[in-house]
């Protein structure tokens, strides 16, 4: 696969996570479950989730609109490396903060590893 193809796949991955995070209110029933949280915690959780949606959608847009620049410039390669490290860190945090032995948790962990690989592959692949 070419670097551009890897970057497009990374863009789909990011877009998928943006959509997934949009569903958090329904999936986790935040309207009910966050009632017991403090006002500050409730606000922080929702604000951080909204910002993560924005970042994931923005990264997806970069991958689709600027794939050539992402693999052919120093700044682009830095973005790819940064995103790969983001997913490596998210994988590690999964083991630190979400030690639950459930199939969906394992699927998510695999998707985090996949993100690290998708963003790293263009760094090792020529255009």
Short mmCIF file of N, CA, C and O in Angstrom, two decimals, residues 19-73:
data_model
loop_
_atom_site.label_atom_id
_atom_site.label_comp_id
_atom_site.label_asym_id
_atom_site.label_seq_id
_atom_site.Cartn_x
_atom_site.Cartn_y
_atom_site.Cartn_z
N UNK A 19 -17.49 9.70 15.06
CA UNK A 19 -18.89 9.26 15.07
C UNK A 19 -19.20 8.47 16.34
O UNK A 19 -20.24 8.66 16.98
N UNK A 20 -18.29 7.58 16.73
CA UNK A 20 -18.46 6.80 17.94
C UNK A 20 -18.63 7.71 19.16
O UNK A 20 -19.53 7.52 19.98
N UNK A 21 -17.79 8.74 19.27
CA UNK A 21 -17.88 9.65 20.40
C UNK A 21 -19.16 10.48 20.37
O UNK A 21 -19.67 10.86 21.43
N UNK A 22 -19.71 10.73 19.18
CA UNK A 22 -20.99 11.44 19.10
C UNK A 22 -22.11 10.64 19.74
O UNK A 22 -23.10 11.20 20.20
N UNK A 23 -21.94 9.35 19.79
CA UNK A 23 -22.98 8.47 20.34
C UNK A 23 -22.82 8.23 21.84
O UNK A 23 -23.64 7.54 22.44
N UNK A 24 -21.82 8.81 22.47
CA UNK A 24 -21.56 8.54 23.88
C UNK A 24 -22.74 8.89 24.78
O UNK A 24 -23.00 8.21 25.76
N UNK A 25 -23.45 9.97 24.48
CA UNK A 25 -24.57 10.36 25.32
C UNK A 25 -25.60 9.23 25.38
O UNK A 25 -26.12 8.91 26.44
N UNK A 26 -25.85 8.60 24.24
CA UNK A 26 -26.83 7.51 24.18
C UNK A 26 -26.23 6.20 24.70
O UNK A 26 -26.84 5.51 25.52
N UNK A 27 -25.03 5.86 24.25
CA UNK A 27 -24.41 4.59 24.63
C UNK A 27 -24.25 4.48 26.14
O UNK A 27 -24.56 3.44 26.74
N UNK A 28 -23.77 5.53 26.76
CA UNK A 28 -23.49 5.50 28.20
C UNK A 28 -24.61 6.13 29.04
O UNK A 28 -24.44 6.29 30.24
N UNK A 29 -25.73 6.47 28.37
CA UNK A 29 -26.90 7.05 29.04
C UNK A 29 -26.48 8.20 29.97
O UNK A 29 -26.85 8.26 31.13
N UNK A 30 -25.69 9.11 29.40
CA UNK A 30 -25.14 10.20 30.20
C UNK A 30 -26.21 11.07 30.84
O UNK A 30 -25.99 11.63 31.91
N UNK A 31 -27.37 11.21 30.22
CA UNK A 31 -28.43 12.03 30.81
C UNK A 31 -28.78 11.51 32.21
O UNK A 31 -28.99 12.29 33.13
N UNK A 32 -28.80 10.19 32.37
CA UNK A 32 -29.10 9.61 33.68
C UNK A 32 -27.83 9.41 34.52
O UNK A 32 -27.81 9.76 35.70
N UNK A 33 -26.80 8.81 33.91
CA UNK A 33 -25.64 8.40 34.71
C UNK A 33 -24.81 9.57 35.21
O UNK A 33 -24.20 9.47 36.27
N UNK A 34 -24.81 10.67 34.49
CA UNK A 34 -24.00 11.81 34.93
C UNK A 34 -24.71 12.66 35.99
O UNK A 34 -24.10 13.57 36.55
N UNK A 35 -25.97 12.35 36.27
CA UNK A 35 -26.70 13.10 37.31
C UNK A 35 -26.02 13.01 38.66
O UNK A 35 -26.10 13.94 39.46
N UNK A 36 -25.37 11.87 38.92
CA UNK A 36 -24.72 11.69 40.23
C UNK A 36 -23.33 12.33 40.29
O UNK A 36 -22.75 12.40 41.37
N UNK A 37 -22.82 12.77 39.17
CA UNK A 37 -21.51 13.43 39.15
C UNK A 37 -21.66 14.88 39.61
O UNK A 37 -22.75 15.46 39.55
N UNK A 38 -20.56 15.46 40.04
CA UNK A 38 -20.61 16.87 40.39
C UNK A 38 -20.84 17.70 39.13
O UNK A 38 -20.61 17.21 38.01
N UNK A 39 -21.28 18.91 39.29
CA UNK A 39 -21.51 19.78 38.15
C UNK A 39 -20.22 19.92 37.33
O UNK A 39 -20.23 19.85 36.11
N UNK A 40 -19.09 20.11 38.03
CA UNK A 40 -17.81 20.27 37.34
C UNK A 40 -17.44 18.99 36.58
O UNK A 40 -17.06 19.06 35.40
N UNK A 41 -17.56 17.83 37.21
CA UNK A 41 -17.22 16.58 36.54
C UNK A 41 -18.12 16.33 35.34
O UNK A 41 -17.67 15.90 34.28
N UNK A 42 -19.41 16.60 35.51
CA UNK A 42 -20.37 16.42 34.40
C UNK A 42 -19.98 17.31 33.22
O UNK A 42 -19.96 16.87 32.08
N UNK A 43 -19.65 18.55 33.50
CA UNK A 43 -19.27 19.49 32.45
C UNK A 43 -17.96 19.08 31.78
O UNK A 43 -17.85 19.07 30.55
N UNK A 44 -16.98 18.70 32.60
CA UNK A 44 -15.66 18.34 32.07
C UNK A 44 -15.77 17.12 31.15
O UNK A 44 -15.20 17.12 30.05
N UNK A 45 -16.48 16.11 31.57
CA UNK A 45 -16.62 14.90 30.76
C UNK A 45 -17.24 15.23 29.41
O UNK A 45 -16.75 14.80 28.36
N UNK A 46 -18.31 16.01 29.41
CA UNK A 46 -18.99 16.31 28.15
C UNK A 46 -18.19 17.27 27.28
O UNK A 46 -18.12 17.09 26.06
N UNK A 47 -17.55 18.24 27.89
CA UNK A 47 -16.72 19.18 27.12
C UNK A 47 -15.53 18.45 26.49
O UNK A 47 -15.24 18.64 25.30
N UNK A 48 -14.86 17.61 27.27
CA UNK A 48 -13.73 16.85 26.72
C UNK A 48 -14.18 15.94 25.58
O UNK A 48 -13.48 15.81 24.57
N UNK A 49 -15.33 15.33 25.72
CA UNK A 49 -15.84 14.48 24.65
C UNK A 49 -16.12 15.30 23.39
O UNK A 49 -15.78 14.88 22.28
N UNK A 50 -16.74 16.46 23.55
CA UNK A 50 -17.01 17.32 22.38
C UNK A 50 -15.71 17.76 21.71
O UNK A 50 -15.61 17.77 20.47
N UNK A 51 -14.70 18.09 22.48
CA UNK A 51 -13.42 18.51 21.92
C UNK A 51 -12.74 17.33 21.22
O UNK A 51 -12.07 17.51 20.20
N UNK A 52 -12.88 16.12 21.78
CA UNK A 52 -12.30 14.95 21.14
C UNK A 52 -12.98 14.66 19.81
O UNK A 52 -12.32 14.29 18.83
N UNK A 53 -14.29 14.86 19.74
CA UNK A 53 -15.01 14.72 18.47
C UNK A 53 -14.43 15.71 17.45
O UNK A 53 -14.16 15.35 16.30
N UNK A 54 -14.25 16.95 17.86
CA UNK A 54 -13.70 17.99 16.99
C UNK A 54 -12.30 17.60 16.50
O UNK A 54 -12.01 17.72 15.30
N UNK A 55 -11.44 17.14 17.41
CA UNK A 55 -10.07 16.77 17.03
C UNK A 55 -10.08 15.58 16.07
O UNK A 55 -9.39 15.58 15.05
N UNK A 56 -10.87 14.55 16.39
CA UNK A 56 -10.92 13.36 15.53
C UNK A 56 -11.44 13.72 14.14
O UNK A 56 -10.90 13.26 13.12
N UNK A 57 -12.47 14.55 14.07
CA UNK A 57 -12.99 14.98 12.77
C UNK A 57 -11.97 15.83 12.02
O UNK A 57 -11.80 15.69 10.80
N UNK A 58 -11.25 16.68 12.74
CA UNK A 58 -10.22 17.49 12.12
C UNK A 58 -9.07 16.66 11.58
O UNK A 58 -8.57 16.90 10.48
N UNK A 59 -8.66 15.66 12.34
CA UNK A 59 -7.60 14.77 11.87
C UNK A 59 -8.07 14.00 10.64
O UNK A 59 -7.32 13.83 9.68
N UNK A 60 -9.31 13.55 10.66
CA UNK A 60 -9.86 12.85 9.48
C UNK A 60 -9.82 13.77 8.27
O UNK A 60 -9.40 13.36 7.18
N UNK A 61 -10.22 15.03 8.44
CA UNK A 61 -10.19 15.98 7.33
C UNK A 61 -8.77 16.17 6.81
O UNK A 61 -8.54 16.20 5.60
N UNK A 62 -7.80 16.30 7.72
CA UNK A 62 -6.40 16.43 7.30
C UNK A 62 -5.98 15.21 6.48
O UNK A 62 -5.30 15.36 5.45
N UNK A 63 -6.37 14.03 6.93
CA UNK A 63 -5.98 12.80 6.22
C UNK A 63 -6.58 12.74 4.82
O UNK A 63 -5.93 12.27 3.89
N UNK A 64 -7.80 13.20 4.67
CA UNK A 64 -8.45 13.14 3.36
C UNK A 64 -8.02 14.28 2.44
O UNK A 64 -7.87 14.10 1.24
N UNK A 65 -7.81 15.46 3.00
CA UNK A 65 -7.54 16.64 2.18
C UNK A 65 -6.05 16.93 1.97
O UNK A 65 -5.68 17.59 1.00
N UNK A 66 -5.20 16.45 2.87
CA UNK A 66 -3.78 16.79 2.82
C UNK A 66 -2.89 15.55 2.95
O UNK A 66 -1.81 15.61 3.55
N UNK A 67 -3.33 14.44 2.38
CA UNK A 67 -2.56 13.20 2.50
C UNK A 67 -1.14 13.35 1.95
O UNK A 67 -0.17 12.90 2.57
N UNK A 68 -1.02 13.98 0.81
CA UNK A 68 0.31 14.17 0.20
C UNK A 68 1.23 14.95 1.12
O UNK A 68 2.39 14.58 1.35
N UNK A 69 0.72 16.03 1.69
CA UNK A 69 1.53 16.86 2.59
C UNK A 69 1.88 16.12 3.87
O UNK A 69 2.95 16.30 4.44
N UNK A 70 0.97 15.26 4.33
CA UNK A 70 1.23 14.53 5.57
C UNK A 70 2.40 13.58 5.44
O UNK A 70 3.16 13.39 6.40
N UNK A 71 2.60 12.99 4.29
CA UNK A 71 3.73 12.06 4.19
C UNK A 71 4.94 12.66 3.49
O UNK A 71 6.02 12.06 3.53
N UNK A 72 4.82 13.85 2.91
CA UNK A 72 5.96 14.38 2.16
C UNK A 72 6.61 15.60 2.80
O UNK A 72 7.59 16.11 2.26
N UNK A 73 6.11 16.06 3.93
CA UNK A 73 6.72 17.22 4.59
C UNK A 73 7.10 16.85 6.02
O UNK A 73 6.51 15.94 6.61
#
